[in-house]
Coordinates of C-alpha atoms in Angstrom, one line a residue:
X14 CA 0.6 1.2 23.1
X15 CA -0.7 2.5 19.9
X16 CA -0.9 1.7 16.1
X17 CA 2.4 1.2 14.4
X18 CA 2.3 4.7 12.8
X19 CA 1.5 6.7 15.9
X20 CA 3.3 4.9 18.7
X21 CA 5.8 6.0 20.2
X22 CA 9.4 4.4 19.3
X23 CA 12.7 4.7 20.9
X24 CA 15.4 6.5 18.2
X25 CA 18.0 4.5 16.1
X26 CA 18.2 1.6 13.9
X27 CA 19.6 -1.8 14.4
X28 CA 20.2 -2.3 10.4
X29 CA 22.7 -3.9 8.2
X30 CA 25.3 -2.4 7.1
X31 CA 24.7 -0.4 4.1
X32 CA 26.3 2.5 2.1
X33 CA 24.1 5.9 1.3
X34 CA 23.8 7.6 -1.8
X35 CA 24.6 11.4 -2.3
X36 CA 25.7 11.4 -6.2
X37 CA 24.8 9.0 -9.2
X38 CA 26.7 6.8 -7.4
X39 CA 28.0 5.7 -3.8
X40 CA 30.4 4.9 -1.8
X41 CA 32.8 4.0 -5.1
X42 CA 35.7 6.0 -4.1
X43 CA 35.5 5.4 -0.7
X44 CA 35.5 1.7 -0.7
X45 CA 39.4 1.7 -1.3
X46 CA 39.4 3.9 2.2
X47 CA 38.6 1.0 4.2
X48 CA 40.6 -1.2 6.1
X49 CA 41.3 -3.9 4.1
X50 CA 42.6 -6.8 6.6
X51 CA 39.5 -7.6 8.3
X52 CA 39.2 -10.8 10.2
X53 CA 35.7 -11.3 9.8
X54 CA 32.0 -9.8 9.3
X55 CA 31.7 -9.3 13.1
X56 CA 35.2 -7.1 13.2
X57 CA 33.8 -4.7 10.5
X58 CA 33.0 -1.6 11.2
X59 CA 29.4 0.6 9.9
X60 CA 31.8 3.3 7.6
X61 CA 29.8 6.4 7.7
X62 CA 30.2 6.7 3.8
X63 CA 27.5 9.5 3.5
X64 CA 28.8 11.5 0.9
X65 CA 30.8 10.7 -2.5
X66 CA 32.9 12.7 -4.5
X67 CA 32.7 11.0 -7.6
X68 CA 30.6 10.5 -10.5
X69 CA 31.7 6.9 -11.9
X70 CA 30.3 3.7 -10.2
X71 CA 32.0 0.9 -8.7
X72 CA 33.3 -0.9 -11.9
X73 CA 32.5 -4.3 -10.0
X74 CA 28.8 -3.5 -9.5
X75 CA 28.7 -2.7 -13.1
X76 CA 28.6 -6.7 -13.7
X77 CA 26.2 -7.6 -11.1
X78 CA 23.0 -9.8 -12.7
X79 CA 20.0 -7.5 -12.9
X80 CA 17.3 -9.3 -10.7
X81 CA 13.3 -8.5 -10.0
X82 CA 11.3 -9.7 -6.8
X83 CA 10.3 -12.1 -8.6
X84 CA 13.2 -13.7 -10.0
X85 CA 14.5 -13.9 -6.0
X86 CA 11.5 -15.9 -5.0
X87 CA 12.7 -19.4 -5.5
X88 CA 16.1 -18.0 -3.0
X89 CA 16.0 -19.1 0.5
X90 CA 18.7 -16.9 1.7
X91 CA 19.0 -13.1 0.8
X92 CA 20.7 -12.6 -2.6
X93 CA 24.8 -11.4 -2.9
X94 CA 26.4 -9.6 -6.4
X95 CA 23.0 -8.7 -7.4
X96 CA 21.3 -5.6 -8.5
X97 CA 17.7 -4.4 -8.9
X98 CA 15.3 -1.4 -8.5
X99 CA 13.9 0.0 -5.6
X100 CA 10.8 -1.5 -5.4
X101 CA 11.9 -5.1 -6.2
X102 CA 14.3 -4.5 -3.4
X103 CA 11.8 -3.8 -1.1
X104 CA 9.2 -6.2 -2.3
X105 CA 11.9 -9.1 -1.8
X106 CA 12.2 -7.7 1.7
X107 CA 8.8 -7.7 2.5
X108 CA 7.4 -10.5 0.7
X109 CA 10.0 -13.3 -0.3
X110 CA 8.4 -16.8 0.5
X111 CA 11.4 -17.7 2.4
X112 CA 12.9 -14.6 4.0
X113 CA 10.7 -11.7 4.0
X114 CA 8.9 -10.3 6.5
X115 CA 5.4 -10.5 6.1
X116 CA 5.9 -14.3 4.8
X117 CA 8.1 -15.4 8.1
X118 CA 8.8 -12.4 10.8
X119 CA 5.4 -10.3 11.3
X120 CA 2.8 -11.5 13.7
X121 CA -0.8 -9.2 13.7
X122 CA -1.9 -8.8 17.1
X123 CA -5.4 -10.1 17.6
X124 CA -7.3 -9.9 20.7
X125 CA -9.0 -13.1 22.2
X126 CA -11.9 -11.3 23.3
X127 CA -13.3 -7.4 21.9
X128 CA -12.1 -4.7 24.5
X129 CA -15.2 -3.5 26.2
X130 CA -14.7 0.0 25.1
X131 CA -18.1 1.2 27.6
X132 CA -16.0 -0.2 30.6
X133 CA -12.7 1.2 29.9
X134 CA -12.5 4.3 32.1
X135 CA -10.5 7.0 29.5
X136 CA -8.1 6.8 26.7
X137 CA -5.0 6.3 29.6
X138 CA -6.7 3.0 30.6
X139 CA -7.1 2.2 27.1
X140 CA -3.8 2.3 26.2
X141 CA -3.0 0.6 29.3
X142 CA -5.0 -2.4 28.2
X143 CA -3.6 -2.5 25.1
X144 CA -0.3 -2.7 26.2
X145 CA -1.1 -5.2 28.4
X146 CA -2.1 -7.5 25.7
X147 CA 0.0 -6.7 24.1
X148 CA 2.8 -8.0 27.0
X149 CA 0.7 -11.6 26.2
X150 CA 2.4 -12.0 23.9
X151 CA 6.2 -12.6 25.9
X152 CA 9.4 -11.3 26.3
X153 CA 11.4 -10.8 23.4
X154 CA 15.0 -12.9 23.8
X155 CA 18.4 -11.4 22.2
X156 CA 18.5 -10.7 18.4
X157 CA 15.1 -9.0 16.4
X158 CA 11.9 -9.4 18.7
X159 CA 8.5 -10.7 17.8
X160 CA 7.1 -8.5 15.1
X161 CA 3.8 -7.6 16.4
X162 CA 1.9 -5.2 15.2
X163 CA -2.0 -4.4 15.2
X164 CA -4.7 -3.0 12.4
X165 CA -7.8 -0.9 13.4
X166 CA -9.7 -4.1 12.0
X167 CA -8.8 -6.3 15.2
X168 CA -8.8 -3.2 17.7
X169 CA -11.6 -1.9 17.4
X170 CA -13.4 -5.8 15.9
X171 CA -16.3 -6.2 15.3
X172 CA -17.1 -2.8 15.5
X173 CA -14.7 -1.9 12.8
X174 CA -15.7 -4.2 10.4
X175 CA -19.6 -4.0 10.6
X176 CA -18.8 -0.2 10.0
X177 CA -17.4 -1.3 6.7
X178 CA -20.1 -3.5 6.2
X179 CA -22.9 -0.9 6.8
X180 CA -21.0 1.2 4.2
X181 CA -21.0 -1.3 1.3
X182 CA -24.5 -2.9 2.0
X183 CA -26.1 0.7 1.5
X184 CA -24.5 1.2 -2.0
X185 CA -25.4 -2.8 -2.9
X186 CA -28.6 -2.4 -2.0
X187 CA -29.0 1.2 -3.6
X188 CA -27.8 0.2 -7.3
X189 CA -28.1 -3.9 -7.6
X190 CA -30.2 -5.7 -5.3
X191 CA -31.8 -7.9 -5.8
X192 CA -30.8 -7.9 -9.3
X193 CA -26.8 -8.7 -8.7
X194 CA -25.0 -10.6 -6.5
X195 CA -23.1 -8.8 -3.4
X196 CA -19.4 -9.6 -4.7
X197 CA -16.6 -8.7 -2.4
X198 CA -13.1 -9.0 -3.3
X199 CA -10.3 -8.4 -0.2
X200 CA -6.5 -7.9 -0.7
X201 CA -4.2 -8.8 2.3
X202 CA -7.1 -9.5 4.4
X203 CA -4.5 -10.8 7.2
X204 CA -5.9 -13.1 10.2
X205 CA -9.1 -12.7 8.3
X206 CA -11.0 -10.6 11.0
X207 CA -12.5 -7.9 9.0
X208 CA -14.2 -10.7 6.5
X209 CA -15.4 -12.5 9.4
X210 CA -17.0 -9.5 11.6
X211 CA -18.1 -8.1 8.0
X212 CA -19.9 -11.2 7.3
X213 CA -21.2 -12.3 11.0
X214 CA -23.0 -8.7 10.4
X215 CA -24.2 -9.3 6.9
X216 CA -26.0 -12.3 8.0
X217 CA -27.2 -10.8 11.0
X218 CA -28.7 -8.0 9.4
X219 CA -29.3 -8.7 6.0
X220 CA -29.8 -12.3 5.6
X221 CA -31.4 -12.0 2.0
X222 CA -28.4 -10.2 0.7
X223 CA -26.2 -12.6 2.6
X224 CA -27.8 -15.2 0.7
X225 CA -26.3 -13.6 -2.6
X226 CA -22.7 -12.8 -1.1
X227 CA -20.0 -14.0 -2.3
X228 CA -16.4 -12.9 -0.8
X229 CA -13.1 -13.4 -2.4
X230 CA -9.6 -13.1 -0.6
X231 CA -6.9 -12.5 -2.7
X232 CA -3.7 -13.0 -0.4
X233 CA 0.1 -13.0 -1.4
X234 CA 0.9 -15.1 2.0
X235 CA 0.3 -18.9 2.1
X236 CA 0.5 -18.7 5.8
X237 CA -2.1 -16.2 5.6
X238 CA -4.2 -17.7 3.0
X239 CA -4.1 -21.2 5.2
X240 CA -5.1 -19.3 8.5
X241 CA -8.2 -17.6 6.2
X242 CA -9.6 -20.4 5.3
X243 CA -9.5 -22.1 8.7
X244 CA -10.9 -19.4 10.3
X245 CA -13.5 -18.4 7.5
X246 CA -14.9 -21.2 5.1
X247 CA -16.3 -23.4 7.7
X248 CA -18.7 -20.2 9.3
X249 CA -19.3 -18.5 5.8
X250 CA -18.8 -21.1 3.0
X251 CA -19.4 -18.0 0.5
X252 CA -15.6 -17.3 0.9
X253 CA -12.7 -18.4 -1.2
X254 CA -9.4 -17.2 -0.7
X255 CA -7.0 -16.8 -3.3
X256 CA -3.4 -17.5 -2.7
X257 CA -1.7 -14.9 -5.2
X258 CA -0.6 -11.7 -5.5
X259 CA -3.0 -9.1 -6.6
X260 CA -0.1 -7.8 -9.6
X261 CA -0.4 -11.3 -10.8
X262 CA -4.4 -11.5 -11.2
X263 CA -5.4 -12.4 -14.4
X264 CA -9.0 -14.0 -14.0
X265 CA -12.0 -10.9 -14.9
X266 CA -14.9 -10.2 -12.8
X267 CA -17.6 -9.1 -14.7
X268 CA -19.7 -8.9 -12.6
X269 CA -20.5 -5.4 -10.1
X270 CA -18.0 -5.7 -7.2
X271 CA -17.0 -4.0 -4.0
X272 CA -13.0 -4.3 -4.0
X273 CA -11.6 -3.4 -0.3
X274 CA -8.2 -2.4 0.7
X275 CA -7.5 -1.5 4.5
X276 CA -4.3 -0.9 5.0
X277 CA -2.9 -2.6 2.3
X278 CA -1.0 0.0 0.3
X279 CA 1.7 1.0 3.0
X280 CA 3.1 -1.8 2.3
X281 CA 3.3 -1.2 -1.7
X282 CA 6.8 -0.9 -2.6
X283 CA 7.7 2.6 -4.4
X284 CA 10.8 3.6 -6.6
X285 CA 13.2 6.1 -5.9
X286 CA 13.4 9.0 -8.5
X287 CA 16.0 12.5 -8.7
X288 CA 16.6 14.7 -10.9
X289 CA 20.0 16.2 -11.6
X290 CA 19.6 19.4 -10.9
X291 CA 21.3 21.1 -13.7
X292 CA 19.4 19.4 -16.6
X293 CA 16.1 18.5 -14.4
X294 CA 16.5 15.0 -16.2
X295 CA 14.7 12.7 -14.3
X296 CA 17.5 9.4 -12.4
X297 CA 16.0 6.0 -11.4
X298 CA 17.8 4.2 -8.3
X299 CA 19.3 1.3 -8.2
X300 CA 20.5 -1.1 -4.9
X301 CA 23.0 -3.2 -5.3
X302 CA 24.1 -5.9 -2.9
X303 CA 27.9 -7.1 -3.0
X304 CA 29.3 -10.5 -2.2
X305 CA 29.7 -9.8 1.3
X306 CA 26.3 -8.2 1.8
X307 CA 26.7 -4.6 2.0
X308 CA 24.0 -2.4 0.1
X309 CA 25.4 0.6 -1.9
X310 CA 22.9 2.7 -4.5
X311 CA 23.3 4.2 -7.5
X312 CA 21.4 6.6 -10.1
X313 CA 20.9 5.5 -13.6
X314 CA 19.0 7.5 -16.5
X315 CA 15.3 5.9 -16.5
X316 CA 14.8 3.0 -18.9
X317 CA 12.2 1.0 -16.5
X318 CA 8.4 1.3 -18.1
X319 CA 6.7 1.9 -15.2
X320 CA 8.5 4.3 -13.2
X321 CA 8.9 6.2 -16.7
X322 CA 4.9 5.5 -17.3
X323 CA 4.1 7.1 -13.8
X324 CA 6.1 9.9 -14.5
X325 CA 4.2 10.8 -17.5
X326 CA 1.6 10.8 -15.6
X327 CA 1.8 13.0 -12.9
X328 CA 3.0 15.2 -15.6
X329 CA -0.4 14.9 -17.2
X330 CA -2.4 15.1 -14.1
X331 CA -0.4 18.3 -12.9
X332 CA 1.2 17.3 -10.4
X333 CA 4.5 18.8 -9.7
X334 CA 7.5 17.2 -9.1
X335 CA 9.6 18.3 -5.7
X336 CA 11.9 20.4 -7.3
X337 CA 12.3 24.4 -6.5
X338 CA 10.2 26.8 -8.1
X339 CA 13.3 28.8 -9.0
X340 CA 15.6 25.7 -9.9
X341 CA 12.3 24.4 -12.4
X342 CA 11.7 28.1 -14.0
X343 CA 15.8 29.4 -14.3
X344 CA 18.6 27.2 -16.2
X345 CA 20.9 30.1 -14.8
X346 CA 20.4 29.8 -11.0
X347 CA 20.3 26.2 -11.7
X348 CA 23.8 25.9 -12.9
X349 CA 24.8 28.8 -10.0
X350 CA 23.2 26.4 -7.3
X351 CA 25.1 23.4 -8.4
X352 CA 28.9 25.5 -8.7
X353 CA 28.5 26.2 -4.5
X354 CA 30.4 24.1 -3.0
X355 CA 29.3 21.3 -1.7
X356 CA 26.2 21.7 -3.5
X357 CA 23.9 17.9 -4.3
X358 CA 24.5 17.2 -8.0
X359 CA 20.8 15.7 -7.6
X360 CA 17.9 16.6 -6.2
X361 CA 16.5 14.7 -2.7
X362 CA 15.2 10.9 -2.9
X363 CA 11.5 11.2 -3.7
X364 CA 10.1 7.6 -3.6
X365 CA 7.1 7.2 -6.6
X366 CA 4.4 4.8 -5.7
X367 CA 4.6 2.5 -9.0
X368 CA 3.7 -0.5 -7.5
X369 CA 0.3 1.4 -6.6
X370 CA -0.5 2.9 -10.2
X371 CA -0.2 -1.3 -11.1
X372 CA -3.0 -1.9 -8.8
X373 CA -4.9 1.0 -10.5
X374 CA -4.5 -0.8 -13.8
X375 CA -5.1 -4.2 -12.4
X376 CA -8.7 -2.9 -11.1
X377 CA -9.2 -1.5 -14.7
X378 CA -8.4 -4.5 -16.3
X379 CA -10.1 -7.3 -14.8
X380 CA -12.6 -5.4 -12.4
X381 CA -13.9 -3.1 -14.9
X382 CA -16.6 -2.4 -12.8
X383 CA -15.4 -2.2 -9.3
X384 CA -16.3 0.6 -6.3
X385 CA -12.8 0.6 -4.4
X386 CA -12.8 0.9 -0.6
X387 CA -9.5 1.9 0.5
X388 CA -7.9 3.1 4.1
X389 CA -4.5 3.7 5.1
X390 CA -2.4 6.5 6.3
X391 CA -2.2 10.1 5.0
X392 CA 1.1 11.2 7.1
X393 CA 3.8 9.3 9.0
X394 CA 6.3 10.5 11.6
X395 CA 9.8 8.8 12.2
X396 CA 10.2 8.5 8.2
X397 CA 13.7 8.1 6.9
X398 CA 15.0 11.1 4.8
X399 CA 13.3 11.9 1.3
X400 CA 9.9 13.0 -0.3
X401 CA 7.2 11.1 0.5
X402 CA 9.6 8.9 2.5
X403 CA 8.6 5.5 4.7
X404 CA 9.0 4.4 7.7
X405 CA 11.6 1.1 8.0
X406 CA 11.3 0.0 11.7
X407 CA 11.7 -3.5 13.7
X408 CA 11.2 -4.3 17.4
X409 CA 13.9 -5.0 19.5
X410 CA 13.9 -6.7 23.3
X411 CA 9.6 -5.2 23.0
X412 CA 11.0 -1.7 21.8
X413 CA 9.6 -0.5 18.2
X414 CA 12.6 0.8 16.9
X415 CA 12.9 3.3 13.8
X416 CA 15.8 3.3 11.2
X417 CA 17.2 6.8 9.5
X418 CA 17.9 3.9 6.1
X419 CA 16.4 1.8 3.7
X420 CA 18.8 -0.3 3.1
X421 CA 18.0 -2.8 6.1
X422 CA 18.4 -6.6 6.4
X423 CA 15.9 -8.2 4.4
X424 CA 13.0 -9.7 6.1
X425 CA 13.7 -8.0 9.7
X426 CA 11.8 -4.7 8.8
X427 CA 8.7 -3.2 8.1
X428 CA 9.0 -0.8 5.5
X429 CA 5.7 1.6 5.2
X430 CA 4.9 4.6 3.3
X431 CA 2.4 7.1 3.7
X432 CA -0.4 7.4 0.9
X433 CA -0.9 11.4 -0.8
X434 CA -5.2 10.6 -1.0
X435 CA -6.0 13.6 -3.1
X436 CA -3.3 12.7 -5.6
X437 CA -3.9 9.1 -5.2
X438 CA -8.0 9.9 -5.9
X439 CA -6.7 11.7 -9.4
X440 CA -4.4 8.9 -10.2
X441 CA -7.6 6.8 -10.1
X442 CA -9.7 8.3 -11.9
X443 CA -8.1 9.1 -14.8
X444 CA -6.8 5.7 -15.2
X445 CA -10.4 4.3 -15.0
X446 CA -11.1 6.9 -17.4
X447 CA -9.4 5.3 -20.1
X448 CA -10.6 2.8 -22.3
X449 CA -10.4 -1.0 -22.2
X450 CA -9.9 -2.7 -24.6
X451 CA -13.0 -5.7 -25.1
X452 CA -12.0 -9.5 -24.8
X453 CA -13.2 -12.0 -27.7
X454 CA -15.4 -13.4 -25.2
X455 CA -17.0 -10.1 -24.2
X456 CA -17.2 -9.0 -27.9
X457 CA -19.7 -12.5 -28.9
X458 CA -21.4 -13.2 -25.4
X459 CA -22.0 -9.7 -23.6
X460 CA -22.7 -10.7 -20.0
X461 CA -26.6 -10.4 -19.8
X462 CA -28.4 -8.3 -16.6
X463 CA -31.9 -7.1 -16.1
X464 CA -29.7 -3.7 -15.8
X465 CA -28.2 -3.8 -19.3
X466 CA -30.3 -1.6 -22.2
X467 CA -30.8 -2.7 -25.7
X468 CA -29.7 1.1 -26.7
X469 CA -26.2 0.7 -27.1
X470 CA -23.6 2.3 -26.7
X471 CA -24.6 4.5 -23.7
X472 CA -20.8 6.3 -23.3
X473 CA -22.3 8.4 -27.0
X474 CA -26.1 8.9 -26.0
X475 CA -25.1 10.0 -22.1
X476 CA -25.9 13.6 -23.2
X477 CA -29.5 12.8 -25.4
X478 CA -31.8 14.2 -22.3
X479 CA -29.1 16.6 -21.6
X480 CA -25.8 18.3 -22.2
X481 CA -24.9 18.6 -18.4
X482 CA -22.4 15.9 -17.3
X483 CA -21.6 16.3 -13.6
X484 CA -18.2 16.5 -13.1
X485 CA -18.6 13.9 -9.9
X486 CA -19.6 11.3 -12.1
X487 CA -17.8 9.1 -14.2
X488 CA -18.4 8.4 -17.9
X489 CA -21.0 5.4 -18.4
X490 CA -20.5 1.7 -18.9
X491 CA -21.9 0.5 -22.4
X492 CA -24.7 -0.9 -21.8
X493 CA -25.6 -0.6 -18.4
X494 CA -27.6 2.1 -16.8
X495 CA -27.3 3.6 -13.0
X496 CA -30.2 2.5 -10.4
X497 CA -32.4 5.8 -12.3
X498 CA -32.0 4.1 -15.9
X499 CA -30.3 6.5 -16.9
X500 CA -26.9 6.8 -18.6
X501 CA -25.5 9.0 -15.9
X502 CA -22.1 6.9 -15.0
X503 CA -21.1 6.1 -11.4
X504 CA -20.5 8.4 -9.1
X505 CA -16.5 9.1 -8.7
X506 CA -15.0 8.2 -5.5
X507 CA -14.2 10.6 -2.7
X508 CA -11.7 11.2 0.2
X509 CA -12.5 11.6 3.5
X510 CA -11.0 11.8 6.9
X511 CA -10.9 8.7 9.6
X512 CA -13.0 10.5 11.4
X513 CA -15.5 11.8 8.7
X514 CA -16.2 7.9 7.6
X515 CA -16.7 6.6 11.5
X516 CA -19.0 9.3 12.0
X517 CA -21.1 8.4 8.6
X518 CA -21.3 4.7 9.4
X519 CA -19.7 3.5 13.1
X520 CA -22.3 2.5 15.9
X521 CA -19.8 5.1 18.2
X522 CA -21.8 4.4 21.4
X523 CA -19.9 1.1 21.5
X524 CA -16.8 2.4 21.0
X525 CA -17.1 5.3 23.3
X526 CA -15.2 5.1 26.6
X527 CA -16.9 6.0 30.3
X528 CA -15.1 9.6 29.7
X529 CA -17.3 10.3 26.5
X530 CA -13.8 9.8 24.8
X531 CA -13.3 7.7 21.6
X532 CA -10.2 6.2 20.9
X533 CA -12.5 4.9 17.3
X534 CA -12.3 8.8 16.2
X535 CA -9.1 10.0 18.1
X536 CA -6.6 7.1 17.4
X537 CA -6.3 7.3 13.8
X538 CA -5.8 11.2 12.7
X539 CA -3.4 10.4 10.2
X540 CA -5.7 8.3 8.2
X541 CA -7.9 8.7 5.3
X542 CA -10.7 6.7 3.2
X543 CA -11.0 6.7 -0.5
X544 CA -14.4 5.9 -1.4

């Protein structure tokens, strides 16, 4: 048994019924196709309604009430004759308090006791023991099995998380220390493993910087947050968990911080975006959900401010969109493309990680001077159709079980995507390139630190002992100098491989199995650090 992204999975879906797009609209011409005397939800039939010939929308869905996530958080049962974007669809399906799958369905698999890695024979008995305990868990009964699924963080624990540890204590104790605190900040820290084996090493290692720790968990699940503080505040009384969502952070933190992110952002929810392939004008989708449940989606011209802020910016970073070379540069092959028959009127699903540029701006904001540790994967398989598609998958009867849709019962499926680092990395930097605006309270009582400079500002004398600006570092904070005392800026963050960032800061000889194999490096190929 391996991690949910490289596992093997038996093919098909067990989803709701839904309705795929192929036009600006779906499935409104072929609605009046159907049988209409049905006796009841179990006598319908799954319509493969795959392709529409028609350009106007159902006139019904037309008067559906526009909803966002969070306008469906106070609904205990999935919503009917509603409409909404992408994301907020699949934020409501992963997320809801009262239906969604992280908040009632998902269970993370955590050992009892550490595998003893220097015991385990080769990587076939190692996947042997972790299907075994995985098979602790039980047999799954009729209907959607126990959603059980494991992180790297409680695999390979502690070993995982001291790895972590050793990376961030090295930079604290390179720029701030003693001067600053050690402040951590966690999002969806789960059963609360990492910040435990994190910690258990801090103190173990470095008790004088333990002494100025101080570790914040910002998590969006009360369950979560309740099982965090059991497990955590009692042991390490420097932790305080925070039961919010990080888009709904409004408290700064002035103060230097380390802000870590493992396998977090999969679960981001992204929007879907074509383009009509004659004009190259860019269509937002839209899911609607009828009185009887069925999903249908449609394409509307853009008028949400973040999908249309995201797009004007990967058009400033570069960053083409998935279109032909030849359609993009030639109006005249354009229009010849879409006259062959049965040509697409728009161009394939591509699904835009808004929810992710929100995060960036959240960190800008109110952690203005953050390092971001981040992990999470770089390339999935089993996705459903589209650019940069995810992967929607339940377990049925203990069998992980992929869909070819994402339009899914609510709250029964995962829905993950995969993460494009290098773009992501760009993404980042520019946006904590761009200036922030000061608060009243920053403007009369600057927050004092034997590292601030009475030369001010620094972002306009960087250059007095020398024109050269690297192009690795980042423009300097007013009023504070790096570890030289110099106005040099931080160093910009990096990606690197799984492998490359075990290798810098793992202990491997505990995680290396009697065959000199090490499922530590091996398991996780499709993953990537941002650092």
């Amino acid at each position: 048994m391996l991690p949910r992204a490289v596992r093997c999975v038996v093919q098909g879906c067990a989803s709701s019924r839904h309705i795929p797009s192929a036009s600006f609209v779906t499935s409104a011409s072929l609605r009046a196709a159907r049988v209409k005397k049905v006796a009841s939800d179990e006598d319908r039939v799954n319509y493969n309604d795959g392709y529409s010939f028609s350009d106007a929308p159902d006139p019904e869905h037309a008067s559906y009430k526009y909803v966002t996530a969070n306008d469906l958080e106070r609904e205990r049962y999935p919503p009917r004759r509603v409409k909404m974007l992408v994301r907020d669809f699949i934020e409501d399906s992963l997320y809801n308090p009262h239906y969604g799958y992280f908040s009632k369905q998902a269970t993370i698999f955590t050992a009892v006791e550490p595998l003893e890695f220097n015991s385990i024979k080769n990587m076939a008995a190692f996947e042997a023991e972790v299907a075994e305990r995985y098979a602790s868990y039980g047999v799954d009964g009729d209907g959607p099995g126990k959603q059980i699924w494991h992180t790297p963080t409680e695999l390979f624990k502690p070993w995982y998380g001291r790895a972590l540890a050793r990376c961030l204590v090295s930079e604290y104790l390179l720029k701030y220390f003693p001067y600053e605190d050690f402040v951590l900040y966690e999002i969806g820290a789960g059963n609360g493993t990492l910040a435990l084996d994190m910690l258990d090493y801090i103190r173990q290692e470095y008790p004088d910087v333990y002494d100025r720790t101080r570790y914040n968990i910002i998590e969006i699940s009360e369950n979560l947050a309740n099982l965090q503080k059991q497990k955590l505040q009692s042991t390490h009384p420097c932790v305080t968990v925070h039961n919010k969502s990080i888009f709904r952070w409004d408290v700064r933190e002035p103060a230097p911080c380390y802000f870590v992110a493992m396998e977090v952002i999969d679960n981001f929810a992204h929007d879907i975006v074509r383009y009509d392939l004659r004009t190259l004008e860019p269509y937002q989708g839209v899911i609607t959900i009828d009185s009887k449940g069925d999903f249908s989606t449609y394409y509307t011209k853009i008028t949400d401010p973040l999908i249309s802020s995201f797009l004007g910016l990967r058009r400033y970073l570069n960053h083409p969109p998935p279109i032909s070379r030849l359609l993009k540069l030639s109006s005249t092959f354009r229009t010849f493309y879409a006259n062959l028959p049965f040509a697409p009127n728009l161009s394939p699903p591509e699904f835009v990680p808004t929810r992710l540029l929100t995060l960036l701006r959240t960190l800008r904001q109110h952690f203005p001077r953050h390092r971001l540790l981040l992990s999470d994967f770089s390339s999935l398989p089993d996705t459903i159709p589209g650019v940069n598609a995810p992967v929607v998958q339940t377990r049925y009867q203990n069998t992980t079980v992929p869909c070819t849709t994402l339009l899914v019962k609510q709250g029964y499926f995962d829905i993950f995507f995969p993460t494009d680092f290098e773009k992501l990395r760009d993404m980042y930097e520019h946006v904590l390139a761009q200036p922030r605006p000061l608060t009243d309270s920053e403007l009369l009582e600057p927050r004092p630190t034997p590292l601030s400079m009475t030369a001010s500002p620094l972002a306009e004398g960087n250059s007095f002992f020398s024109s050269y600006h690297p192009k690795n570092r980042r423009s300097p904070v007013d009023g504070i100098t790096s570890s030289s005392g110099l106005p040099v800026g931080e160093r910009k963050s990096a990606v690197y491989s799984h492998t490359e960032f075990m290798k810098t800061y793992a202990d491997l000889g505990k995680t290396r199995l009697r065959s000199g194999e090490n499922p530590l490096l091996d398991t996780y190929e499709n993953v990537k650090f941002l650092f």
